[in-house]
Structure formats: C-alpha cells, structure tokens
Short mmCIF file of C-alpha atoms in Angstrom, two decimals:
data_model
loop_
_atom_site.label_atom_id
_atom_site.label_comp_id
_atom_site.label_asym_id
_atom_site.label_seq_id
_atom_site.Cartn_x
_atom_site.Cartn_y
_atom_site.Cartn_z
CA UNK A 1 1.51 -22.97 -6.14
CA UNK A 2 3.92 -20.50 -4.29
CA UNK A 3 3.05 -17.47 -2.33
CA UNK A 4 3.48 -14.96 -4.75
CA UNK A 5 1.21 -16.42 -7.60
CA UNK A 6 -0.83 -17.23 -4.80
CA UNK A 7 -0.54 -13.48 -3.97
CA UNK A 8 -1.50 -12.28 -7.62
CA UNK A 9 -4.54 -14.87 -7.69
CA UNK A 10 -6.03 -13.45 -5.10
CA UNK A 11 -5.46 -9.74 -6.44
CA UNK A 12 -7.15 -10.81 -9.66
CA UNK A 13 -10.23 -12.63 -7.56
CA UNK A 14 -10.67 -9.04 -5.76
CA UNK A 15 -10.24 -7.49 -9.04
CA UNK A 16 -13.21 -9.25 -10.42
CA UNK A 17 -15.34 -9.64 -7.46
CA UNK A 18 -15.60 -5.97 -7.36
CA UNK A 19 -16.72 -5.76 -10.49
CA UNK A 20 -19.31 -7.97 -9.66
CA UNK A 21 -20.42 -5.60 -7.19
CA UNK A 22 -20.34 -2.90 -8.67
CA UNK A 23 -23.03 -4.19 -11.22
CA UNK A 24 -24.98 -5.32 -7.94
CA UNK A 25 -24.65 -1.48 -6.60
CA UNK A 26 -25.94 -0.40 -10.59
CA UNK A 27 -29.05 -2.78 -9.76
CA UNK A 28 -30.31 -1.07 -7.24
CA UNK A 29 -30.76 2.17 -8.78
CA UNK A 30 -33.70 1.01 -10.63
CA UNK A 31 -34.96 -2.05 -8.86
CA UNK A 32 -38.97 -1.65 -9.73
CA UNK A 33 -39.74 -4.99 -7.13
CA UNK A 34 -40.93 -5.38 -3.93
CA UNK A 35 -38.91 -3.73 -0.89
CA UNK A 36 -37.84 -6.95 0.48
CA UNK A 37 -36.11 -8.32 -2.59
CA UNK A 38 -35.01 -4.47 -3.50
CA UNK A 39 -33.09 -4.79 0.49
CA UNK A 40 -31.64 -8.45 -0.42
CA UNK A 41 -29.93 -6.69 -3.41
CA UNK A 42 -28.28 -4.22 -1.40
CA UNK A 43 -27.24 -7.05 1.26
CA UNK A 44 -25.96 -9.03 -1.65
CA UNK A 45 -24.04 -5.81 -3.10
CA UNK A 46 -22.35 -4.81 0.02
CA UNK A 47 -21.22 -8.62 0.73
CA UNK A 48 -19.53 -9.73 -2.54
CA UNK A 49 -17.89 -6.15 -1.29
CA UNK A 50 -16.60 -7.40 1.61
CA UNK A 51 -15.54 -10.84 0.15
CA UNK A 52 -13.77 -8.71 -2.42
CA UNK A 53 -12.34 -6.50 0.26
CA UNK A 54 -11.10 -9.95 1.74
CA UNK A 55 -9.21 -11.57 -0.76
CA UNK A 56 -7.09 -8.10 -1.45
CA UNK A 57 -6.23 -8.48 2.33
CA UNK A 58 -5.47 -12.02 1.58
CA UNK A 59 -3.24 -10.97 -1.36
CA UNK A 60 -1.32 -7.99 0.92
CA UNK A 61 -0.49 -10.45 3.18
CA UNK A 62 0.81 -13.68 1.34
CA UNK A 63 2.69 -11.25 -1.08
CA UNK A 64 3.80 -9.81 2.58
CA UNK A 65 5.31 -13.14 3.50
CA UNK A 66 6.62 -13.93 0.24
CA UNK A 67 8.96 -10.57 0.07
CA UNK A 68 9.50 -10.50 3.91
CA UNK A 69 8.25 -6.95 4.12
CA UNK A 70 5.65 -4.88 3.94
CA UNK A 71 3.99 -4.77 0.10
CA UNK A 72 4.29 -1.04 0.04
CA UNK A 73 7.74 -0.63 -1.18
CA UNK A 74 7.08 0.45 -5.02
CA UNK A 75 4.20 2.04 -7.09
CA UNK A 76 2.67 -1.53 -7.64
CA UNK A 77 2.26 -2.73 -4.05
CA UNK A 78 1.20 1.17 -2.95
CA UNK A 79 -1.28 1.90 -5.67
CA UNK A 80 -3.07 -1.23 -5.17
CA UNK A 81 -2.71 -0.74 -1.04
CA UNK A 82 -4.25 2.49 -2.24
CA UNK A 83 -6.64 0.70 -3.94
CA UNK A 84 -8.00 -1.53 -0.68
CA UNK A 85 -7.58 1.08 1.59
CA UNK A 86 -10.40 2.89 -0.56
CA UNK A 87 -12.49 -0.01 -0.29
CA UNK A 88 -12.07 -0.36 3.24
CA UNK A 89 -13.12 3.50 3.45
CA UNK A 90 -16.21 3.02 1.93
CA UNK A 91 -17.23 0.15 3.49
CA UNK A 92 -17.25 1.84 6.47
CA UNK A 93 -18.63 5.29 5.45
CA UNK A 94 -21.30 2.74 3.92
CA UNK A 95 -22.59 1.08 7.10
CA UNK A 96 -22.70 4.76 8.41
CA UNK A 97 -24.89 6.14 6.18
CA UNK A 98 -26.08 3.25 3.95
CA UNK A 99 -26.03 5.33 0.41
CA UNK A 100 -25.71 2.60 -2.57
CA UNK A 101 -24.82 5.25 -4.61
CA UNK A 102 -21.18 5.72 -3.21
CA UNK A 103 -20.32 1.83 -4.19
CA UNK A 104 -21.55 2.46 -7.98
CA UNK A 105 -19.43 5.23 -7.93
CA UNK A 106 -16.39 4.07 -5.21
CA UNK A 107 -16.03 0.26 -6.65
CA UNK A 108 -15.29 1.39 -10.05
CA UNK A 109 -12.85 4.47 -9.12
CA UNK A 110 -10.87 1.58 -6.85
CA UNK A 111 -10.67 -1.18 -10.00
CA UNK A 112 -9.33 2.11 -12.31
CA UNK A 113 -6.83 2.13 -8.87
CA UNK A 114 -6.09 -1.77 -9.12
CA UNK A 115 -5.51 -1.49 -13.45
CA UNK A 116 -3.21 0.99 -12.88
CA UNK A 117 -0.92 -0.57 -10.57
CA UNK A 118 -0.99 -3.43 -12.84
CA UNK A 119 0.52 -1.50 -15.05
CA UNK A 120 4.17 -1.59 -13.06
CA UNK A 121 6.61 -3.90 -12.49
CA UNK A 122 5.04 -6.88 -10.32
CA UNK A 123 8.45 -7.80 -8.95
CA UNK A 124 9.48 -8.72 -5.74
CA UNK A 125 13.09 -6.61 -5.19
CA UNK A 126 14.81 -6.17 -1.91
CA UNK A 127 14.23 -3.15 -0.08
CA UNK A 128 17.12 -0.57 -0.49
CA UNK A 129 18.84 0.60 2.96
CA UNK A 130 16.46 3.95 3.58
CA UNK A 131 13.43 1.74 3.74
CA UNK A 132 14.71 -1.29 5.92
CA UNK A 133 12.81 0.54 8.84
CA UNK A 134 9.69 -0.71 10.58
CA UNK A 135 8.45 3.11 10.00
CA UNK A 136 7.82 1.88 6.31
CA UNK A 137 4.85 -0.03 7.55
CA UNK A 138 3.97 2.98 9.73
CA UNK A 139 4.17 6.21 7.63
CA UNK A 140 3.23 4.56 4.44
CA UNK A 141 0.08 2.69 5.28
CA UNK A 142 -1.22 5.65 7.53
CA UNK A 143 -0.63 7.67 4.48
CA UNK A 144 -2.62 5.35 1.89
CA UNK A 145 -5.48 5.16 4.46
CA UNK A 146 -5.71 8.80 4.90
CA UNK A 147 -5.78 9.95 1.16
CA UNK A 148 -8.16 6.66 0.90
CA UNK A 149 -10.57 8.39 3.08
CA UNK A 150 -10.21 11.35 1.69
CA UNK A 151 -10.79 9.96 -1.70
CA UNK A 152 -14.60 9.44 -0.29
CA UNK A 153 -15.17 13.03 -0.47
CA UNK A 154 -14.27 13.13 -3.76
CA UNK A 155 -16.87 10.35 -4.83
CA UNK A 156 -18.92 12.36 -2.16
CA UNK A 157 -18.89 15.45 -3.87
CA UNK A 158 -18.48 14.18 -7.73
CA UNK A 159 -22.37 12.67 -6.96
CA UNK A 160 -23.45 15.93 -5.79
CA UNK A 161 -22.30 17.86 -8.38
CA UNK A 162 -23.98 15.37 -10.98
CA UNK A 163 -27.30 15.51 -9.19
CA UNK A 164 -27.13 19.24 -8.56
CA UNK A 165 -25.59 21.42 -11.61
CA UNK A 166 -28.58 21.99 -14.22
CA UNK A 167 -27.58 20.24 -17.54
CA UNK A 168 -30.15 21.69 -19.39
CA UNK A 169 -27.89 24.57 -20.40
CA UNK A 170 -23.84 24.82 -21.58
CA UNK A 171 -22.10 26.84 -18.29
CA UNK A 172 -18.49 26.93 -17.18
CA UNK A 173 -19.94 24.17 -14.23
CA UNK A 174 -21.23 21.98 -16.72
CA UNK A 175 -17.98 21.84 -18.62
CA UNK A 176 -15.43 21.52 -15.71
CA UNK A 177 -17.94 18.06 -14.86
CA UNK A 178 -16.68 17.23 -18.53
CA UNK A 179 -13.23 17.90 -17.60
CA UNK A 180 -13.50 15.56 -14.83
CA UNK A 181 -15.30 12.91 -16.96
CA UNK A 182 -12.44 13.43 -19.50
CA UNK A 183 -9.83 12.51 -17.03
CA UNK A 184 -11.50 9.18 -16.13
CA UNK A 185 -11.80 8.33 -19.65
CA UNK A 186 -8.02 9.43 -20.31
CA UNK A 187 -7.20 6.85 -16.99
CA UNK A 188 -9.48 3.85 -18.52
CA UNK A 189 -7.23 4.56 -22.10
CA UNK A 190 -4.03 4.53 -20.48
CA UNK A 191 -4.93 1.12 -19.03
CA UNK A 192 -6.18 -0.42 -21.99
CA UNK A 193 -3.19 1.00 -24.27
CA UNK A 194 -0.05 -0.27 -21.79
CA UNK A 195 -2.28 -3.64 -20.99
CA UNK A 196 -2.96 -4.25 -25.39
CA UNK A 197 0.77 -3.53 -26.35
CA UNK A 198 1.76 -5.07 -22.75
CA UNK A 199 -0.03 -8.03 -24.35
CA UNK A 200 1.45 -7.86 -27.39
CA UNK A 201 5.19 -7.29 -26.07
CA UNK A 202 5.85 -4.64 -27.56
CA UNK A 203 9.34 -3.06 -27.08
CA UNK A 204 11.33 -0.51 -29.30
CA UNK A 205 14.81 0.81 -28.13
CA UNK A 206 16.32 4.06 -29.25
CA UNK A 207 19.58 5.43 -29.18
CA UNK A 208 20.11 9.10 -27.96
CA UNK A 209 22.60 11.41 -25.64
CA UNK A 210 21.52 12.68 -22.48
CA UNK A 211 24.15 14.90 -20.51
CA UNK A 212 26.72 13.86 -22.93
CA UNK A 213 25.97 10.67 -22.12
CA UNK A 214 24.72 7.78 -25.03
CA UNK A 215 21.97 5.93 -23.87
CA UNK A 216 19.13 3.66 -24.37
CA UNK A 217 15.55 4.04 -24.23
CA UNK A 218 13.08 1.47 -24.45
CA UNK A 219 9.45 2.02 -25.21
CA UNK A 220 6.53 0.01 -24.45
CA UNK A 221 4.22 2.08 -26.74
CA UNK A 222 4.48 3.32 -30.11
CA UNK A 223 7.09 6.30 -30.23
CA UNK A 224 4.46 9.29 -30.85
CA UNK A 225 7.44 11.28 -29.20
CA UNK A 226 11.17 10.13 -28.79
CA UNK A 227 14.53 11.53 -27.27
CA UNK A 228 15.73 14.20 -29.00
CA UNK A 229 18.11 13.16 -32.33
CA UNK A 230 17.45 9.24 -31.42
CA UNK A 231 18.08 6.92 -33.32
CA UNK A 232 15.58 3.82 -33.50
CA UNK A 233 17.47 0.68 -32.63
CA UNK A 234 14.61 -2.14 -33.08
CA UNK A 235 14.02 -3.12 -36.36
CA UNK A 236 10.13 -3.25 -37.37
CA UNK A 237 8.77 -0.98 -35.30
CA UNK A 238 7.20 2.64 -35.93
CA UNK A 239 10.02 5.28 -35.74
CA UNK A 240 9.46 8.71 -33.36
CA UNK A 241 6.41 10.94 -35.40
CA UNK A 242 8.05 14.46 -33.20
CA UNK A 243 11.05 15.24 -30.90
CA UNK A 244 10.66 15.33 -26.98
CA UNK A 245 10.90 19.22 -26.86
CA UNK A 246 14.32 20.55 -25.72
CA UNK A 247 12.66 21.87 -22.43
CA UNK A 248 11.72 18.54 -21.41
CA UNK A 249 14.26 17.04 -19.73
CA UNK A 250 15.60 13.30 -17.54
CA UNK A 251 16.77 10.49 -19.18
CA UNK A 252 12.94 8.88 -18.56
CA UNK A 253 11.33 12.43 -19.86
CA UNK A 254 10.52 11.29 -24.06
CA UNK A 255 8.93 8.00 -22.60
CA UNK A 256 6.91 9.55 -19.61
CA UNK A 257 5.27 12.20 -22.18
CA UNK A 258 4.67 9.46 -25.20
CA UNK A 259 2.70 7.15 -22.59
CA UNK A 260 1.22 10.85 -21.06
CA UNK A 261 0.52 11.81 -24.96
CA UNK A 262 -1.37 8.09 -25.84
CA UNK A 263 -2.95 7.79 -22.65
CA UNK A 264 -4.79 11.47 -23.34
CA UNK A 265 -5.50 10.22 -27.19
CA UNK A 266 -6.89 7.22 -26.08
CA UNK A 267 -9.08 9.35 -23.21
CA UNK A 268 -10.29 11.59 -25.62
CA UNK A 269 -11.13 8.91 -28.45
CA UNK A 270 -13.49 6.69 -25.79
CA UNK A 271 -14.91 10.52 -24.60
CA UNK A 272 -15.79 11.20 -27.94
CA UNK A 273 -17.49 7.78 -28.63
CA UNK A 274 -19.71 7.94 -25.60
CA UNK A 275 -20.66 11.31 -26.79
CA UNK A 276 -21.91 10.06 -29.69
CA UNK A 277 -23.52 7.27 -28.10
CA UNK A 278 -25.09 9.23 -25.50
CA UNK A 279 -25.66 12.08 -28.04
CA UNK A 280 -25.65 14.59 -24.55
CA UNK A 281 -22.85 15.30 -21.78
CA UNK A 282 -21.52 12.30 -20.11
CA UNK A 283 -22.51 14.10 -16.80
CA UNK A 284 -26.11 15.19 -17.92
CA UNK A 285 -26.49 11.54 -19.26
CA UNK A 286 -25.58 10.16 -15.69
CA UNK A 287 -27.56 13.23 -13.77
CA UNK A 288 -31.13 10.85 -13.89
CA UNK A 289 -29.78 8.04 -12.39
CA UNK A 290 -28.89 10.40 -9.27
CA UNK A 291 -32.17 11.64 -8.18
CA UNK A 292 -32.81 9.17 -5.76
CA UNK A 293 -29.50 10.81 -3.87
CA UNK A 294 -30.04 13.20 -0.97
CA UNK A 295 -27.96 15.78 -1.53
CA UNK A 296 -27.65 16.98 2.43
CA UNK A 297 -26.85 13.79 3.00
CA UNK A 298 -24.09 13.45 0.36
CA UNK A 299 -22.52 16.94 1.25
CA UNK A 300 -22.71 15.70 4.73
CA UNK A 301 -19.95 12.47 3.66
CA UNK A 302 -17.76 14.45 2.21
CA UNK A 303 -17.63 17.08 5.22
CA UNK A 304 -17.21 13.45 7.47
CA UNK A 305 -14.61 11.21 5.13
CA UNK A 306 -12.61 15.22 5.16
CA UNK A 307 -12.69 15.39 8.91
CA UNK A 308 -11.73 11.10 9.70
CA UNK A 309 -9.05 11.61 7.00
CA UNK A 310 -7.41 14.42 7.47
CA UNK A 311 -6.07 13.79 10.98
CA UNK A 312 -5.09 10.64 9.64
CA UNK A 313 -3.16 11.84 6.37
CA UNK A 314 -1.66 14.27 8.97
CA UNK A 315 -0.06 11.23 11.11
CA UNK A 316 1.06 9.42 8.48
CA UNK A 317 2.13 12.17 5.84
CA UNK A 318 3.68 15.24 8.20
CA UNK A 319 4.38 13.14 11.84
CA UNK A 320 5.67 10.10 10.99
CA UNK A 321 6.92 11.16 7.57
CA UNK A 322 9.33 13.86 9.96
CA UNK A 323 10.40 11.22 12.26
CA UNK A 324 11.58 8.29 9.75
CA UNK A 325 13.11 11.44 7.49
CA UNK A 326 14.98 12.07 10.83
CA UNK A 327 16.16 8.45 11.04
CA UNK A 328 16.88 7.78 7.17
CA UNK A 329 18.47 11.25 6.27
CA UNK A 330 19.16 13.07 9.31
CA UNK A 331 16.92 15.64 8.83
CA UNK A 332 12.99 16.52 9.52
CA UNK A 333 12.30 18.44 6.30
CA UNK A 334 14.49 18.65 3.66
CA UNK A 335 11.57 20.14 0.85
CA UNK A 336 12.13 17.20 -0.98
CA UNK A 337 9.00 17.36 -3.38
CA UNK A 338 7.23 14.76 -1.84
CA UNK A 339 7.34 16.64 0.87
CA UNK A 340 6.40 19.65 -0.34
CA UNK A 341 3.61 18.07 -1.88
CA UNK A 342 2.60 16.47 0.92
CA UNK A 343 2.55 19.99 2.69
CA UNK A 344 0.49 21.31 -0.33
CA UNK A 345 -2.03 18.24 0.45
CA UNK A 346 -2.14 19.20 3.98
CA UNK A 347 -2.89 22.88 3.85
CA UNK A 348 -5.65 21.86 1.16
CA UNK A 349 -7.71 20.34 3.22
CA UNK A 350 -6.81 22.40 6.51
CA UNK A 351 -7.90 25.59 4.43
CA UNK A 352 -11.30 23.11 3.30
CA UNK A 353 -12.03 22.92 7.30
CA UNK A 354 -11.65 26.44 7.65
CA UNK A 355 -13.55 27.63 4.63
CA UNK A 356 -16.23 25.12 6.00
CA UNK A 357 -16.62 25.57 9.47
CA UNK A 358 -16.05 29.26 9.63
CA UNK A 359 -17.22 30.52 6.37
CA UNK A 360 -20.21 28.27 6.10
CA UNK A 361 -19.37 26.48 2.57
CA UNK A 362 -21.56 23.64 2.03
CA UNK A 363 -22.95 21.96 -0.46
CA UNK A 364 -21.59 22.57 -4.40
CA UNK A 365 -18.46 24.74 -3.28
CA UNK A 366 -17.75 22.15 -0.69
CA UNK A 367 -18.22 19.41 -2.83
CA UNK A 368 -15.92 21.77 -5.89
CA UNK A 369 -12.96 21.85 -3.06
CA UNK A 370 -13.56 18.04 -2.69
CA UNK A 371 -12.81 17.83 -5.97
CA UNK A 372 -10.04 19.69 -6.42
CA UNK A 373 -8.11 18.25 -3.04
CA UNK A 374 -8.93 14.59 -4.98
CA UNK A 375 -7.05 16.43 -8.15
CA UNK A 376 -3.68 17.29 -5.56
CA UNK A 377 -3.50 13.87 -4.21
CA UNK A 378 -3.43 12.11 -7.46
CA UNK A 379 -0.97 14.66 -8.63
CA UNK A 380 1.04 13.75 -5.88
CA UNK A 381 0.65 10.55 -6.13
CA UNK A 382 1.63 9.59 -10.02
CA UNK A 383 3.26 12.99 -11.00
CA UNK A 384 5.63 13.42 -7.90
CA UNK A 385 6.61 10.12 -8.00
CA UNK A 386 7.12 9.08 -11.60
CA UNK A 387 8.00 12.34 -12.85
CA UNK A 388 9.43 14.77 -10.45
CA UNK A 389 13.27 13.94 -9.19
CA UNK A 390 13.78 13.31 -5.52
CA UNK A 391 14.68 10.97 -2.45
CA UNK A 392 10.78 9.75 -2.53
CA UNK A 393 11.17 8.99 -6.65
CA UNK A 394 9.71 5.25 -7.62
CA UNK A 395 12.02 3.50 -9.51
#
C-alpha cells in the first residue's frame, strides 16, 4: 500500500470513528443506569474521540510525506485540517469543562467538515511558486486552529440558544434557530447530491462564450442552471431547465450556482421531511434533550473558545498573513478579498470582546454574536474562496 492510500485510509477510519462517538456522546444524554457505568460511557465517548482524533493526525502526516509539503495547499487538505483542528478544540475545551453535550453537537458539525472536503479534488499537485514558503505551514495552520476554536463558540452558543428560547410559541428567535437548522440540512444535501452523482459519474459538458471566448463547461450535477445560450455537448443527459442570469458572471459562475441551487433543494427537501417526522420545529424537537445543560456554564465556553481563539486567528490571519504577503507579493495588504474578509472576521470578534466585557452581553445575545461570527467564517471560508476572484482563489 503507498502513502497516499495509506493517507486516505486513515481519513476514512477517523471519519467513521467519530461517528462512533458521536452515538457514544448521544448515549449519555439519557443513560437511566447506575453512575458508575453512566461515567464509563463518557470515558468510552471521549476515547474513541481521541483515537479518532489520532488517525486524522496519522492521515495529515503520511499524506504530508507523500506530497513533500504541508497538506494545506487546496480546499481538500484545508477543510479537512479544518476539520481536526475542530476536534482538537474540543477535546480540549472538553477536559476543561467536561460538558458531553459539546461532542453530540461538535463530532457531527466536524464529519459535515470532513464530507465536504471530500467533495474536492483528492489530488496530490505541486505547489505553485507563491506557496513554496515555509510560512504556508505557519499562517495557514495558525489560521485553521484559530477559526477551529472559534467554531466552539458557535456549538457553544447554538446549545444555549436551543435550551433557552421558549418553543412553545412562533417568534422571530424561534425562526432564525430554523434558519440555522436549514443551513445544516442544506450542507448534509449538498454532500449527499455531489457524493450520489459523484458515484454515479456523472458528467455533462456544454458549450458557451464567455468574454468572447468559446468554452467548455462540465457539470457534475444535473444542469438546473447552465451558461447563458449553451449548448449541451453530452449526449443523454438532462439539458439546462433556466439560463445563469446575465448578472452572474466567471467562466465557473452557471456551475457554482447549479451545485448552490441543488444543494439548497436538497436542504430544504430533508428540512421538510424531518418536519413531518417530528411534526414540531427541528429546534423545539431537540430543546428536551438539552435540559440537563447549564446554561452559565455553556455561555461561559463560548466567552473562553472567543478569547483562546481570537488571539490565535489574529497570528495566523492578520500577522503572519502580512509578513508572507510581504515575501510572496511585495506588499502587506493589498485588500485582496481574503484579506478583507479576514479583516471583517477580525473586527467581528474584536467588537464581540468589546460588546462583552464592556457592555455586559452574556448569555442569548452573546451566544446570537457567536452565531453570527460562525456565519462570517464559513462565508469566508467556501464563498471567498470558491466564488470570489483573487490571489487567495482555490483552484
């Protein structure tokens, strides 16, 4: 076996493992037996953690020495660094405060993570000039492990608000926890419709101009939207239903908002069906499994994962981000909209400190901003690099 199916082995182990704790974290919600068995569980759930936790290290660094560089040079290898470094962050917030309730709710937000780097390109491709720099190992990791911490506050703050809005009546609270629920349902269909067609190798090219230009556009999904006046090369497959609008535009744009367009469809489809199932709000259906959470005690993680992470986001994602922009473009700021982003990230959570420590917000409008900062950083994340042009733009 060579290193880099060795590599993706191991990924898959850590892929399942955690799901195997996360079911162990689910058990101990309503464990009715005896307080020594109910403490083995949560041993037992916080282990096959850790054992998870160490084959992804073992897959970062066999895929390391397979490539001969760091695996954080495309959105595979970072989304699924992303991925352990979330892990890692709540195994340690978890020894410090010992709520089971974060790894029910951490575990499966970090396999969503892992599925949706699966999505991309697995290849191993040499590093282009820009990133040949030992500050790629620097300035990307401290970046992952920074919005990794502050991911906790989000999971933080999304169990408070469960446990503390009242369901028992429709407000504008009640459905912005939908929202949110939405979106997680929306991420789970955009997994399973890339991995089923994925499966199926699906492919249909069209034919189009762009910039005067004729080119090609292959599709991995059915074309719900295509490129403006294209033509559908591939015989046997479903033509374009509507037009990319006009507005809309990059050579990539018709694809980005068909997978955008089936990955909401799919969201809202599963949404729907748990409705049913659940025949109340996905939130209010979730709320009773929550009382055993202190709520002080939950506001207090998020303040903590905020105040470890930030610092940390700022090293990676305004210091050393500066100084390698220096070396690889001769510049320190450029607004570049990674970097601009990355400055929207920053002043976030710097306005989140303030609001907290001098204005007293605790508790729900802490855990709201929580939220919200969770919102920016995956914005930043798949938006600014898929979608949005610039020097930082993922291939």
């Amino acid at each position: 076996m060579d290193l880099l199916s060795l590599s993706s082995g191991l990924l898959y182990s850590a892929f399942v493992i955690y799901l195997i704790a996360t079911v162990l974290f689910a058990a101990t919600i309503r464990d009715k037996r005896k307080e020594k068995e109910f403490r083995f569980i949560n041993k037992l759930a916080i282990g096959v953690t850790i054992l998870g936790f160490v084959a992804q290290i073992g897959y970062f660094f066999t895929r390391w020495v397979a490539s001969k560089h760091a695996p954080v040079s495309n959105m595979f290898e970072f989304v699924t660094f992303f991925g352990m470094m979330l892990v890692l962050a709540f195994i340690i917030l978890y020894f410090i405060y010992r709520i089971d309730l974060l790894g029910l709710f951490a575990l499966p937000i970090a396999l969503l993570v892992i599925a949706y780097a699966s999505m991309y390109p697995r290849e191993i491709s040499p590093l282009v000039p820009s990133l040949k720099s030992h500050w790629l190992y620097i300035h990307v990791t401290t970046v992952a492990l920074g919005e990794a911490i502050l991911a906790v506050s989000f999971i933080a703050g999304m169990i408070y608000l469960i446990r503390q809005i009242d369901q028992t009546k429709s407000t504008a609270r009640t459905k912005w926890l939908e929202i949110i629920m939405y979106s997680i349902f929306a991420t789970i269909g955009f997994v399973m419709i890339t991995t089923t067609f994925s499966a199926m190798d699906y492919h249909a090219s069209f034919s189009y101009v762009v910039d005067e230009n004729e080119t090609t556009l292959d599709y991995e999904l059915p074309a719900l939207f295509g490129p403006g006046n294209g033509e559908l090369l591939t015989e046997n497959r479903m033509d374009a239903l509507l037009q990319t609008p006009e507005w809309m535009h990059g050579a990539e744009a018709p694809r980005k908002l068909n997978t955008l367009v089936w990955s909401l469809l799919i969201g809202l489809v599963l949404y729907l069906l748990a409705r049913i199932i659940l025949r109340k709000r996905v939130a209010a259906a979730i709320q009773p499994l929550l009382r055993k959470a202190n709520p002080e005690l939950l506001d207090e993680v998020g303040y903590r994962a905020i105040t470890i992470g930030f610092p940390v986001f700022t090293l990676g994602g305004l210091i050393f981000a500066s100084i390698w922009a220096q070396e690889a473009w001769n510049r320190y700021w450029g607004w570049d909209p990674k970097e601009v982003w990355a400055l929207i990230t920053w002043f976030f959570y710097a306005i989140f400190l303030h609001l907290r420590l001098s204005r007293g917000w605790h508790g729900e409008r802490s855990a709201w901003l929580a939220v919200v900062g969770f919102a920016i950083i995956m914005f930043n994340l798949i938006v600014v690099n898929l979608v949005l042009a610039g020097l930082h733009s993922y291939a």
